[in-house]
CSV table of C-alpha atoms in Angstrom, one decimal:
chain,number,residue,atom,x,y,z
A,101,UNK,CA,0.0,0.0,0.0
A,102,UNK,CA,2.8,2.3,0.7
A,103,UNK,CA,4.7,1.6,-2.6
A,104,UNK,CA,1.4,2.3,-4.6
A,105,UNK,CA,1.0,5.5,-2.5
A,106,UNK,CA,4.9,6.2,-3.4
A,107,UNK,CA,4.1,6.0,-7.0
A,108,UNK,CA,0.9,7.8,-6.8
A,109,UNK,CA,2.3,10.7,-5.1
A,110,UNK,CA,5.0,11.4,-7.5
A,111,UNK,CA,2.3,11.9,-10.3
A,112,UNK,CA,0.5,14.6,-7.6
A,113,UNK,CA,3.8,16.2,-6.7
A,114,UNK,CA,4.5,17.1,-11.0
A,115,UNK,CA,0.3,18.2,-11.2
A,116,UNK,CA,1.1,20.4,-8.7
A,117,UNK,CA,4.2,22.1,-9.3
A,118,UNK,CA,2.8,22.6,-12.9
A,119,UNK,CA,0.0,24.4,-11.3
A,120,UNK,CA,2.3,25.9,-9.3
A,121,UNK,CA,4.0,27.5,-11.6
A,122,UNK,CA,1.1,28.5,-13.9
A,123,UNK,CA,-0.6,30.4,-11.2
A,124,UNK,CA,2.8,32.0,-10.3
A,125,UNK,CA,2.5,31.6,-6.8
A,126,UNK,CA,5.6,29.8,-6.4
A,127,UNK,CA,9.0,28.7,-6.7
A,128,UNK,CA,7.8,25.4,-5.2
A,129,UNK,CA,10.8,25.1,-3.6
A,130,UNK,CA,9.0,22.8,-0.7
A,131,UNK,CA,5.3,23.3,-0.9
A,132,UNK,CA,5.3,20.6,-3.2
A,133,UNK,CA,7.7,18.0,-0.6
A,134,UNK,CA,5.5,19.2,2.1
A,135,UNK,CA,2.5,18.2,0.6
A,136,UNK,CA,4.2,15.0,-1.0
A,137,UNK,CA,5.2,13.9,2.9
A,138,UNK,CA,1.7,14.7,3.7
A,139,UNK,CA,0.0,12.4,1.1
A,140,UNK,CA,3.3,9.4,1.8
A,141,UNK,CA,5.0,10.1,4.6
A,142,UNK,CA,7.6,7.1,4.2
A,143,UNK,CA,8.1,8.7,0.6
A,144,UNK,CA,11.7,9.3,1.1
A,145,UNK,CA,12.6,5.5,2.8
A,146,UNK,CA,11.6,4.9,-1.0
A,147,UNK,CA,14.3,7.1,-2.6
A,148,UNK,CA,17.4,5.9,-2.1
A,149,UNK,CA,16.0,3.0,-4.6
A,150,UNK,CA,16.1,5.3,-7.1
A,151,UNK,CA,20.4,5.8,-6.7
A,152,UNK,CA,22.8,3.5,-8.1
A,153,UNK,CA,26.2,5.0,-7.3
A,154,UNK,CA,26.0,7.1,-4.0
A,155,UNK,CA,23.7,9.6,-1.5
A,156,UNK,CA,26.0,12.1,-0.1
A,157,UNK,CA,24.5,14.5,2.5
A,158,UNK,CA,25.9,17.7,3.5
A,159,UNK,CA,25.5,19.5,6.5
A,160,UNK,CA,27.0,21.9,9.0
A,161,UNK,CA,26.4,25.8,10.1
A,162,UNK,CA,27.7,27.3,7.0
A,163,UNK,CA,28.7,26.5,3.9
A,164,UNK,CA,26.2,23.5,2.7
A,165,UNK,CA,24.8,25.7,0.0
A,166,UNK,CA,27.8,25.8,-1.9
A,167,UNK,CA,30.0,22.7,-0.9
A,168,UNK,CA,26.7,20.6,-2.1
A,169,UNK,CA,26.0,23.0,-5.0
A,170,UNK,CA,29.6,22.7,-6.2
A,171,UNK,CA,30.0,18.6,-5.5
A,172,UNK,CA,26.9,18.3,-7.8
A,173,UNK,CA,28.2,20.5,-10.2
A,174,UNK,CA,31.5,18.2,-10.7
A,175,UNK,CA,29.5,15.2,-10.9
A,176,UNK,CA,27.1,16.4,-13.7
A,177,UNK,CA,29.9,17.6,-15.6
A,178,UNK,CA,31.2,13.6,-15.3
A,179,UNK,CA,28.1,13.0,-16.7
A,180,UNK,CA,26.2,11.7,-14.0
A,181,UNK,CA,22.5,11.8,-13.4
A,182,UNK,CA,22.1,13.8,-10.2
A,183,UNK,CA,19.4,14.9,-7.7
A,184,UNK,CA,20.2,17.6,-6.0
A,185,UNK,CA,17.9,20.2,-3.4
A,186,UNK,CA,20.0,22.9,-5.7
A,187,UNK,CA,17.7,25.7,-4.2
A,188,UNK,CA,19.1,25.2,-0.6
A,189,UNK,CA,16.2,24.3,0.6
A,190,UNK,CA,17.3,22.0,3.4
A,191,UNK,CA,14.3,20.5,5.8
A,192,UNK,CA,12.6,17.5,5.1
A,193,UNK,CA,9.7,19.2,2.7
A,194,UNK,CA,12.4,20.8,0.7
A,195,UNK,CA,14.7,17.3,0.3
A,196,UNK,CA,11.6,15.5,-0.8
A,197,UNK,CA,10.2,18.4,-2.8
A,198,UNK,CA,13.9,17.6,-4.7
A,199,UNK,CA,12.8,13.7,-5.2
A,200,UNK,CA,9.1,14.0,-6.0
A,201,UNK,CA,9.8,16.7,-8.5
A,202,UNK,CA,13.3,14.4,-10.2
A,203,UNK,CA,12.0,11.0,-9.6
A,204,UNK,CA,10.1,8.8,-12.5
A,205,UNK,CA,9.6,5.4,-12.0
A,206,UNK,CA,11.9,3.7,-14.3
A,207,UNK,CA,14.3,6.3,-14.7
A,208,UNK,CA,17.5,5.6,-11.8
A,209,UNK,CA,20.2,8.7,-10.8
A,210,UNK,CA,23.7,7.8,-10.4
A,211,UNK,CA,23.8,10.4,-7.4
A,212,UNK,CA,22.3,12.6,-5.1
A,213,UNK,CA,23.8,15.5,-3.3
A,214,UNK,CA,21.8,16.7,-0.4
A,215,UNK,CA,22.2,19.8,1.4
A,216,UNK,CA,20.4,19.2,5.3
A,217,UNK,CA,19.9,21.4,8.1
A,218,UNK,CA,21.5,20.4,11.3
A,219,UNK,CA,18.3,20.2,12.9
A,220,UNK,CA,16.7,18.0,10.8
A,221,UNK,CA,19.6,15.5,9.4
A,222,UNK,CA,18.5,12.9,12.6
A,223,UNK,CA,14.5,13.2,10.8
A,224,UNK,CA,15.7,12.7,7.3
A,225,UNK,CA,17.7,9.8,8.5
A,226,UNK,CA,14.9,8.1,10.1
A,227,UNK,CA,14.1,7.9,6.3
A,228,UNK,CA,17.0,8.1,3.9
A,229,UNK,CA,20.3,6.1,4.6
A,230,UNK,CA,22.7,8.5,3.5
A,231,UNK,CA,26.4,6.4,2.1
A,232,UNK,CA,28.1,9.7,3.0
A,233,UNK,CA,28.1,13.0,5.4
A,234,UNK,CA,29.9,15.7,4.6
A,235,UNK,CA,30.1,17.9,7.6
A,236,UNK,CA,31.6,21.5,6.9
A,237,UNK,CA,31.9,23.5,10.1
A,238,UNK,CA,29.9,24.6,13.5
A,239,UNK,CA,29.5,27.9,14.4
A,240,UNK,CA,27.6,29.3,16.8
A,241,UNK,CA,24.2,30.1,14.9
A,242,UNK,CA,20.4,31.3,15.3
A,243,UNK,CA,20.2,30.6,19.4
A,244,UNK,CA,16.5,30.9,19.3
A,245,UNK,CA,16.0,28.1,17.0
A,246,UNK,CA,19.4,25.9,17.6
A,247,UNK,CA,20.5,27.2,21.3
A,248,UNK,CA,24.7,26.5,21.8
A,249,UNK,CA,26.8,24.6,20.0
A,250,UNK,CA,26.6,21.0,21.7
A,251,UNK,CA,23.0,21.1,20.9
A,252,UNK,CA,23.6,21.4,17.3
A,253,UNK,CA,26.6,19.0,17.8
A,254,UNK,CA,24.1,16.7,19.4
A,255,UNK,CA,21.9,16.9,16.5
A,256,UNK,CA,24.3,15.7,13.6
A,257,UNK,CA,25.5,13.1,16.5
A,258,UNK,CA,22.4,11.6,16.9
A,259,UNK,CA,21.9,11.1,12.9
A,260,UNK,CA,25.4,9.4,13.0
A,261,UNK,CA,24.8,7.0,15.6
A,262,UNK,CA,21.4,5.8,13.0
A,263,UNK,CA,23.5,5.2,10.3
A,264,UNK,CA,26.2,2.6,11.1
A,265,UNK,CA,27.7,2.4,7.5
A,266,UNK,CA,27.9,6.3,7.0
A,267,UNK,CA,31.3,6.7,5.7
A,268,UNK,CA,32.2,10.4,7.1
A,269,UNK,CA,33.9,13.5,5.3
A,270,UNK,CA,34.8,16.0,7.9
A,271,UNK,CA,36.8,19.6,8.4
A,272,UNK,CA,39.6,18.3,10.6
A,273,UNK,CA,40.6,22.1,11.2
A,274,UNK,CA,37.7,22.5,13.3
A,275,UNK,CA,37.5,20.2,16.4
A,276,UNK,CA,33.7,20.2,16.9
A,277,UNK,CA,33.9,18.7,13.5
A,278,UNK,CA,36.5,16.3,14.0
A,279,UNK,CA,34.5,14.6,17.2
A,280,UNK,CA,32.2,13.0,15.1
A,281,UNK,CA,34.9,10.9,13.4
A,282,UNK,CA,35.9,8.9,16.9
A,283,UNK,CA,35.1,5.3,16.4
A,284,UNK,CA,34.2,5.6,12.6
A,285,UNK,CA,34.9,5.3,9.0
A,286,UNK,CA,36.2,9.3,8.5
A,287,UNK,CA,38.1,10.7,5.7
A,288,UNK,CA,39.6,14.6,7.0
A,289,UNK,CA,40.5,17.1,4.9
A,290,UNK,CA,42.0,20.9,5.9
A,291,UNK,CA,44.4,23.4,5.3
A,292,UNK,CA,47.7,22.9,6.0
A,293,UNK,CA,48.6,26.7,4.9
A,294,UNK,CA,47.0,29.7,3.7
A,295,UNK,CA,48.2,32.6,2.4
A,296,UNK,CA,46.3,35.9,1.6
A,297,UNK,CA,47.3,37.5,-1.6
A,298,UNK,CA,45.3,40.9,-1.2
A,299,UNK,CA,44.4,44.2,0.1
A,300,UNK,CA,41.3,43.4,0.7
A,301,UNK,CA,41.1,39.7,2.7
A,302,UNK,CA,43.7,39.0,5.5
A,303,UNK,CA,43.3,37.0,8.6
A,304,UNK,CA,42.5,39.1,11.5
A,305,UNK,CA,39.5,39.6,12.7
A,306,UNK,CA,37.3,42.5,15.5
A,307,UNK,CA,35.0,40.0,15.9
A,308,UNK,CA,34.9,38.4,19.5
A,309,UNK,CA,36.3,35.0,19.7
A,310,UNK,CA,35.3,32.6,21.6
A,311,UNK,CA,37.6,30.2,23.5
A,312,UNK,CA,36.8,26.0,22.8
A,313,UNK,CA,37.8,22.9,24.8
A,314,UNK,CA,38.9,19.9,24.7
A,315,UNK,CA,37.2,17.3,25.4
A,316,UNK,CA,39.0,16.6,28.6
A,317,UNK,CA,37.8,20.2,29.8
A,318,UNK,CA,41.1,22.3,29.1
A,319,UNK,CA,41.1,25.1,26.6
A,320,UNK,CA,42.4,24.2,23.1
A,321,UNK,CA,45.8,25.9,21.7
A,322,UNK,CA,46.5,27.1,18.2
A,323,UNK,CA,50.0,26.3,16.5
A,324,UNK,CA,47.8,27.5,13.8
A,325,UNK,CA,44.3,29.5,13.8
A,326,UNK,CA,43.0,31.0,10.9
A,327,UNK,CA,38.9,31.8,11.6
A,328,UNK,CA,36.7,31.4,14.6
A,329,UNK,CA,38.0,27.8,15.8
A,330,UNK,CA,39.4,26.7,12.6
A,331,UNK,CA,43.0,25.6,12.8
A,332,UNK,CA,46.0,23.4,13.5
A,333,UNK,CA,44.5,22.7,17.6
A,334,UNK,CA,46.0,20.5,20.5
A,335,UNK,CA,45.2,20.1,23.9
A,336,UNK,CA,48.4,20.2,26.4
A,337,UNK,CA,46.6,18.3,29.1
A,338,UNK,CA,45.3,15.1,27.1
A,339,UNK,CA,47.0,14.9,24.2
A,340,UNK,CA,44.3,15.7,21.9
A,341,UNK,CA,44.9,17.2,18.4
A,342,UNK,CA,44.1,18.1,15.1
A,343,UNK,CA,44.1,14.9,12.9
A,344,UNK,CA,46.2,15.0,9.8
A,345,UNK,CA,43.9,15.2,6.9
A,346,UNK,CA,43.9,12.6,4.2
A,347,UNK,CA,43.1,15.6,1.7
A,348,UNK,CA,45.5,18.7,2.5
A,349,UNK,CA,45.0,22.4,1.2
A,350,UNK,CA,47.0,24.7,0.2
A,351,UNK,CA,45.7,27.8,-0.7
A,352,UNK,CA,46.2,31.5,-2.1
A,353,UNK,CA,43.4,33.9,-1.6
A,354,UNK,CA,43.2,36.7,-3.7
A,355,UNK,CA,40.6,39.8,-4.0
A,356,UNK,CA,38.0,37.6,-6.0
A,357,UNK,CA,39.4,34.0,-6.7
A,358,UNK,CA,41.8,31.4,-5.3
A,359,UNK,CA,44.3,29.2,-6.2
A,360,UNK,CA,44.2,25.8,-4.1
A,361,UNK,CA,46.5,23.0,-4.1
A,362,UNK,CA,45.2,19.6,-2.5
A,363,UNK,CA,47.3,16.4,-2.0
A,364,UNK,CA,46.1,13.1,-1.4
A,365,UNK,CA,47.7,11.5,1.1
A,366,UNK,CA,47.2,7.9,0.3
A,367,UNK,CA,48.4,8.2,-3.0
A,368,UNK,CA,50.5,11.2,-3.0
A,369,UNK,CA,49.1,12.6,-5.7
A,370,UNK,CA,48.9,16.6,-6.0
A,371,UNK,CA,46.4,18.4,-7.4
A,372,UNK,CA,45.6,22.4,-8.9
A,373,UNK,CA,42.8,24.3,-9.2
A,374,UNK,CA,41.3,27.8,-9.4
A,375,UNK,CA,38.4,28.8,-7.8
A,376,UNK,CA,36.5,31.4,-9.1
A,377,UNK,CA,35.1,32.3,-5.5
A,378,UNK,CA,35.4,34.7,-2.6
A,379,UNK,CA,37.6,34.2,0.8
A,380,UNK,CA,38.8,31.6,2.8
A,381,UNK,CA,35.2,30.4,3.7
A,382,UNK,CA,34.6,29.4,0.2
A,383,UNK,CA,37.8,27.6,-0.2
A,384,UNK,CA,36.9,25.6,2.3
A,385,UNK,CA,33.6,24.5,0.4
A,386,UNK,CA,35.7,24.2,-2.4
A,387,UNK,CA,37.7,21.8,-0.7
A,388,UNK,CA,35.4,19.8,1.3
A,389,UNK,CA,33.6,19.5,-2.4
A,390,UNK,CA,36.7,18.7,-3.9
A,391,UNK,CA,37.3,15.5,-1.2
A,392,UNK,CA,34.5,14.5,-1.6
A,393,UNK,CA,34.6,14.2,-5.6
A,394,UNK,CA,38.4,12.1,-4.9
A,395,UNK,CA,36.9,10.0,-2.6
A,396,UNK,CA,33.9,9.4,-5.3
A,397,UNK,CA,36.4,8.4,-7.7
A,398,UNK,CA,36.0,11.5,-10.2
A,399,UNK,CA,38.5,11.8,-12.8
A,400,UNK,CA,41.5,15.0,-11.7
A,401,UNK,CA,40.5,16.5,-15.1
A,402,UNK,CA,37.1,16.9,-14.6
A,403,UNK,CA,36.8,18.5,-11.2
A,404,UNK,CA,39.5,20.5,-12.4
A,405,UNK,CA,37.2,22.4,-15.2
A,406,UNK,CA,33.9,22.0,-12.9
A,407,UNK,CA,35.6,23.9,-10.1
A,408,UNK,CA,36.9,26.7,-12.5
A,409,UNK,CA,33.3,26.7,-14.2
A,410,UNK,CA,31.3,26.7,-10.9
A,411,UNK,CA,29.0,29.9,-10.3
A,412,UNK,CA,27.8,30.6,-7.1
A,413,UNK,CA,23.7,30.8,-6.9
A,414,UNK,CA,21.1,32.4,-4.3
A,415,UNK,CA,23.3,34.9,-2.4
A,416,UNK,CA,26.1,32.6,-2.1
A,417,UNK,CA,28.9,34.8,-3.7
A,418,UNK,CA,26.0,35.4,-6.4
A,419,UNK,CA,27.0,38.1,-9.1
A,420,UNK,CA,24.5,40.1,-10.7
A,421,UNK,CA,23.7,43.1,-13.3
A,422,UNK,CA,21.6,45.3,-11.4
A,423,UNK,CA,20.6,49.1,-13.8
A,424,UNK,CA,23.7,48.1,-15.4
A,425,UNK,CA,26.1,48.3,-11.9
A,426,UNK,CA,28.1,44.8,-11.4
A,427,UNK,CA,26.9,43.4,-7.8
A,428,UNK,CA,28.0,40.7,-5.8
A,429,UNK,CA,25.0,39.0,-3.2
A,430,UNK,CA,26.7,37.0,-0.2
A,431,UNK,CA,24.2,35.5,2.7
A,432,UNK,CA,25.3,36.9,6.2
A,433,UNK,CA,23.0,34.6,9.4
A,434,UNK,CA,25.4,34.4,11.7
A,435,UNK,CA,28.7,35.9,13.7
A,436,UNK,CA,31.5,34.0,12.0
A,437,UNK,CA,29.8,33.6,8.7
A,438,UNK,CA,29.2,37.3,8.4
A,439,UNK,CA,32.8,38.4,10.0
A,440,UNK,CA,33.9,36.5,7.3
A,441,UNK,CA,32.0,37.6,4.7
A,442,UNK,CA,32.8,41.4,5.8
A,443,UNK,CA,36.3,40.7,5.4
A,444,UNK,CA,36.1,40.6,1.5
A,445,UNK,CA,33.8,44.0,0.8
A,446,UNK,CA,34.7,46.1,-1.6
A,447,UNK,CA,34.8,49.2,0.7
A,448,UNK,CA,34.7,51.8,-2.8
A,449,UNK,CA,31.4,49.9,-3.6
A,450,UNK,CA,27.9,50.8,-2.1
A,451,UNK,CA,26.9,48.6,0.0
A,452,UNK,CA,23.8,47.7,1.3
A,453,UNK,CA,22.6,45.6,4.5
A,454,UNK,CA,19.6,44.2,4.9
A,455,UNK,CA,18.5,42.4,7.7
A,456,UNK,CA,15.3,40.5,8.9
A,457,UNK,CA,13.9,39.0,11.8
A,458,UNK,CA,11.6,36.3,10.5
A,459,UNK,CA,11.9,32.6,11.9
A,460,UNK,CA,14.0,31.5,8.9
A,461,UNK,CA,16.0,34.5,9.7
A,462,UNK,CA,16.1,33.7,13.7
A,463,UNK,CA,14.2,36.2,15.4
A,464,UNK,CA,17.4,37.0,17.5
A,465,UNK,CA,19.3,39.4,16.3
A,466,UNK,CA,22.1,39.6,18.9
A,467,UNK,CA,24.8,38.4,16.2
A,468,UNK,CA,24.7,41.4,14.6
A,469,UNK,CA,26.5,42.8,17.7
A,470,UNK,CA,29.2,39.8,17.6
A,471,UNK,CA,29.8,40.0,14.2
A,472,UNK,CA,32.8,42.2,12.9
A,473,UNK,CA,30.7,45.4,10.4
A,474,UNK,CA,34.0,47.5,12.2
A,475,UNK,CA,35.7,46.8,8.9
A,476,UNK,CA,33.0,48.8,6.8
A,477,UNK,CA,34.6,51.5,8.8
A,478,UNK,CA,36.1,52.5,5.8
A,479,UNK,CA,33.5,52.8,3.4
A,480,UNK,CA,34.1,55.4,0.6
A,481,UNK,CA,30.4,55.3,-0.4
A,482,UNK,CA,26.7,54.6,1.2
A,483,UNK,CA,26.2,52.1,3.2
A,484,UNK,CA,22.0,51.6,3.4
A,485,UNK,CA,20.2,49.8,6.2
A,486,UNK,CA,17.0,47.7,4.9
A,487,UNK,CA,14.7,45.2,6.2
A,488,UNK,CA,12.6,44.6,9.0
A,489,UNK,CA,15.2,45.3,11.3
A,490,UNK,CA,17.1,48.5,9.1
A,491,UNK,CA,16.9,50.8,12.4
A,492,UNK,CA,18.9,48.1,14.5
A,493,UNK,CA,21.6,47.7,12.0
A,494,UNK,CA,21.8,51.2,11.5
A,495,UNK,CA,22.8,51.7,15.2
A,496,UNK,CA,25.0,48.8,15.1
A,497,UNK,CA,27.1,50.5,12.0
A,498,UNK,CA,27.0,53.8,14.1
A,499,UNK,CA,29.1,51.9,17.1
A,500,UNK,CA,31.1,50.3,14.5
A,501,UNK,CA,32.4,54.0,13.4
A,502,UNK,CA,30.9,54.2,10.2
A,503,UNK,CA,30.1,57.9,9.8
A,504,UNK,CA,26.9,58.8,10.5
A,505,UNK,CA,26.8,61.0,6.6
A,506,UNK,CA,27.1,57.4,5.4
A,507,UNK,CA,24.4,55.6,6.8
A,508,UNK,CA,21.2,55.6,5.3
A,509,UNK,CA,18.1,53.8,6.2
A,510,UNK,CA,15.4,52.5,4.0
A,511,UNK,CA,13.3,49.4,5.0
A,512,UNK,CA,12.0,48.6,1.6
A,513,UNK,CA,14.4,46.1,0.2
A,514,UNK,CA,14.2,47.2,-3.2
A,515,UNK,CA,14.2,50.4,-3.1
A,516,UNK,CA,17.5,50.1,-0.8
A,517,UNK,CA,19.1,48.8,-3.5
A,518,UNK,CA,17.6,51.1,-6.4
A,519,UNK,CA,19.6,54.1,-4.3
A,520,UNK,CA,22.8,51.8,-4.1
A,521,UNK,CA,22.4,51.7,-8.1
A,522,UNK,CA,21.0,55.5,-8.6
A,523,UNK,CA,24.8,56.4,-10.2
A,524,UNK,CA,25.2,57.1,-14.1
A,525,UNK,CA,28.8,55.8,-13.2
A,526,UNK,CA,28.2,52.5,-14.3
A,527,UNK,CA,31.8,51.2,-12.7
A,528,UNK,CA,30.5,51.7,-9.3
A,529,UNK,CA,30.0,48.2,-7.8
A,530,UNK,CA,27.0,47.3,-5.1
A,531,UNK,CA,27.2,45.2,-2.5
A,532,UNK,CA,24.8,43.3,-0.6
A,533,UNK,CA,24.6,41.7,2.0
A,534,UNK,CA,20.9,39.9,3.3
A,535,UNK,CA,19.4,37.8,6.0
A,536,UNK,CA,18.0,34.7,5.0
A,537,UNK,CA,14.9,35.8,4.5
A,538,UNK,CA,15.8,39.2,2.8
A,539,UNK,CA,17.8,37.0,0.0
A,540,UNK,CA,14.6,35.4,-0.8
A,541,UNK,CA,12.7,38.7,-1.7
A,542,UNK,CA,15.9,39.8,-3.3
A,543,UNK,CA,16.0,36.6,-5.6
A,544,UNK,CA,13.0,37.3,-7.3
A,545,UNK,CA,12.7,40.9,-7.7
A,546,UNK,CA,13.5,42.4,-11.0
A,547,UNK,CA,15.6,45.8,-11.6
């Protein structure tokens, strides 16, 4: 009975994204999983039937978006039939949105790639026996919805310990990370150096640090440290340490790319490629992606011109022509993620923030305060406050010494960024920064 209801709900989910889309009410991007789960809800434990070669999921506090979006990208360039929740949407309605609206019944995928919240990996594995996890990083993240870090630790532990097989790729420069690898099948990768190549980037931070133990209890030390808790880490009192990676990165990060080198250390084999993405943040995508497509057994070639072709979407490092002004869109949702991502503005573009408060946002907006907007300090043009929230991040950029001249508020998105793009000049750059939430309305609005 649940089979036939399987089949029979894949024929509802494509009736109603067409309708869907010829209402134009939609992007569908989980409507259509949510009512699929509510019709069948053991329709993903059917899934995985549909995938010959490998499920890899993807999960951690930042990053999924594009380490998932860029693995997938390097697998269909090898030709491979791949389901992937491309749109980021990460719960459980937007996974199975993915399937119900990919799936046929005699067609089979090679792969899928799939992005999942922290939160929800433990549901979706109730379900969906995953070959691989990729986890990225954890940061500190949306305390309303998530609370500290060993509760979202305690969430991706708990899928772990459901799937016995789950062969795990994990950041061994970040020690929340690497705990998940004690006892299993893990394959590390991480950085063994980086070097910044620019004005722009470097490797200090304002933001406030905070300071991670072992597990014994004692604080960690750095012989290396190069964001947040991301580094070369040991513990004094226990012994503890930093795992050599399998997968080791080299990388040079310049104003809008970077070159990384990676060598495999069961083979020795080194490898080159150029990534056509911002900061340090996104090499680390880049190589977490790039382990990932070794360990798949994809040909050096191949990821090679996938990673150079690879365009950021949604907000991820997303470039866009907006009245003829070149902009770049990069998410910002919580303190590390943003500190980063404030490290590589172009401080001679105008810039524009824009900040919500809705549940997919978190409705606490107390990172903005953690989070390091000190180094818009030097802005040479506007810098416009938008959202729900524009007032608060206004008076968060006025104690972060941006001239008051400089700030301007204006809480309708759009016409935020209409100002930011006023100038005949048509070499002046925008930047923007949204919330969650805010890059949603930003994605479909048309300039």
């Amino acid at each position: 009975m649940d089979k036939f209801r399987f089949y029979i709900s894949l024929i509802l989910a494509r009736a109603l994204y067409l309708a869907i889309k010829l209402l134009g009410k939609s992007s569908g991007t989980s409507f259509v999983g949510m009512m699929t789960l509510k019709f069948c809800p053991k329709f993903l434990a059917y899934c995985k039937n549909y995938i010959t070669s490998a499920a890899v999921t993807v999960s951690g506090t930042n990053g999924k978006t594009t380490t998932s979006g860029l693995l997938a990208h390097i697998l269909e360039d090898d030709k491979n039939q791949v389901i992937h929740n491309v749109k980021g949407a990460n719960m459980l309605t937007g996974i199975a949105n993915a399937f119900a609206l990919n799936i046929l019944p005699f067609k089979k995928f090679d792969y899928a790639v799939i992005e999942s919240d922290e939160a929800y990996l433990t549901k979706l594995y109730d379900y969906f026996d995953a070959d691989f996890l990729l986890v990225t990083n954890l940061f500190r993240d949306q305390l309303d919805r998530y609370g500290e870090l060993a509760t979202t630790a305690s969430f991706i532990q708990n899928a772990i310990d459901k799937n016995k097989s789950l062969i795990l790729l994990l950041n061994a420069d970040d020690p929340l990370v690497t705990n998940f690898g004690k006892g299993r099948d893990a394959i590390y990768y991480g950085f063994e150096e980086v070097e910044f190549c620019s004005d722009i980037h470097n490797s200090t931070s304002n933001a406030p640090t905070e300071v991670f133990n072992c597990v014994c209890g004692e604080p960690l030390k750095y012989s290396k440290q190069f964001f947040a808790q991301e580094g070369h880490y040991y513990c004094d009192s226990c012994g503890y340490r930093r795992p050599e990676p399998d997968f080791k990165g080299y990388v040079k990060i310049y104003s809008d790319y970077s070159d990384l080198t990676v060598v495999d250390k069961q083979n020795s084999k080194t490898y080159e490629f150029r990534i056509n993405l911002v900061g340090l943040y996104n090499a680390y995508n880049a190589l977490g992606a790039i382990t990932a497509a070794l360990v798949l057994g994809i040909d050096y070639d191949v990821i090679k011109d996938a990673v150079l072709s690879y365009k950021s979407i949604f907000g991820r490092a997303e470039r866009r022509v907006i009245n003829g002004h070149e902009a770049l869109i990069q998410l910002i949702k919580n303190p590390t993620g943003a500190s980063e991502v404030l490290k590589t503005v172009d401080l001679s573009s105008n810039i524009v923030v824009a900040i919500n408060d809705n549940y997919a946002d978190g409705r606490d907006i107390s990172w903005l305060w953690d989070s390091d907007f000190e180094r818009l300090k030097g802005a040479q043009k506007l810098v416009i406050t938008s959202g729900i929230r524009a007032k608060d991040m206004a008076t968060r950029l006025k104690y972060a010494g941006i001239p008051q001249d400089k700030i301007v508020v204006m809480e309708d998105i759009k016409s935020a960024i209409e100002l930011a793009a006023k100038s005949d000049n048509e070499d002046e750059k925008i930047t923007i920064l949204p919330s969650y939430t805010a890059l949603l309305k930003i994605s479909k609005m048309k300039f």
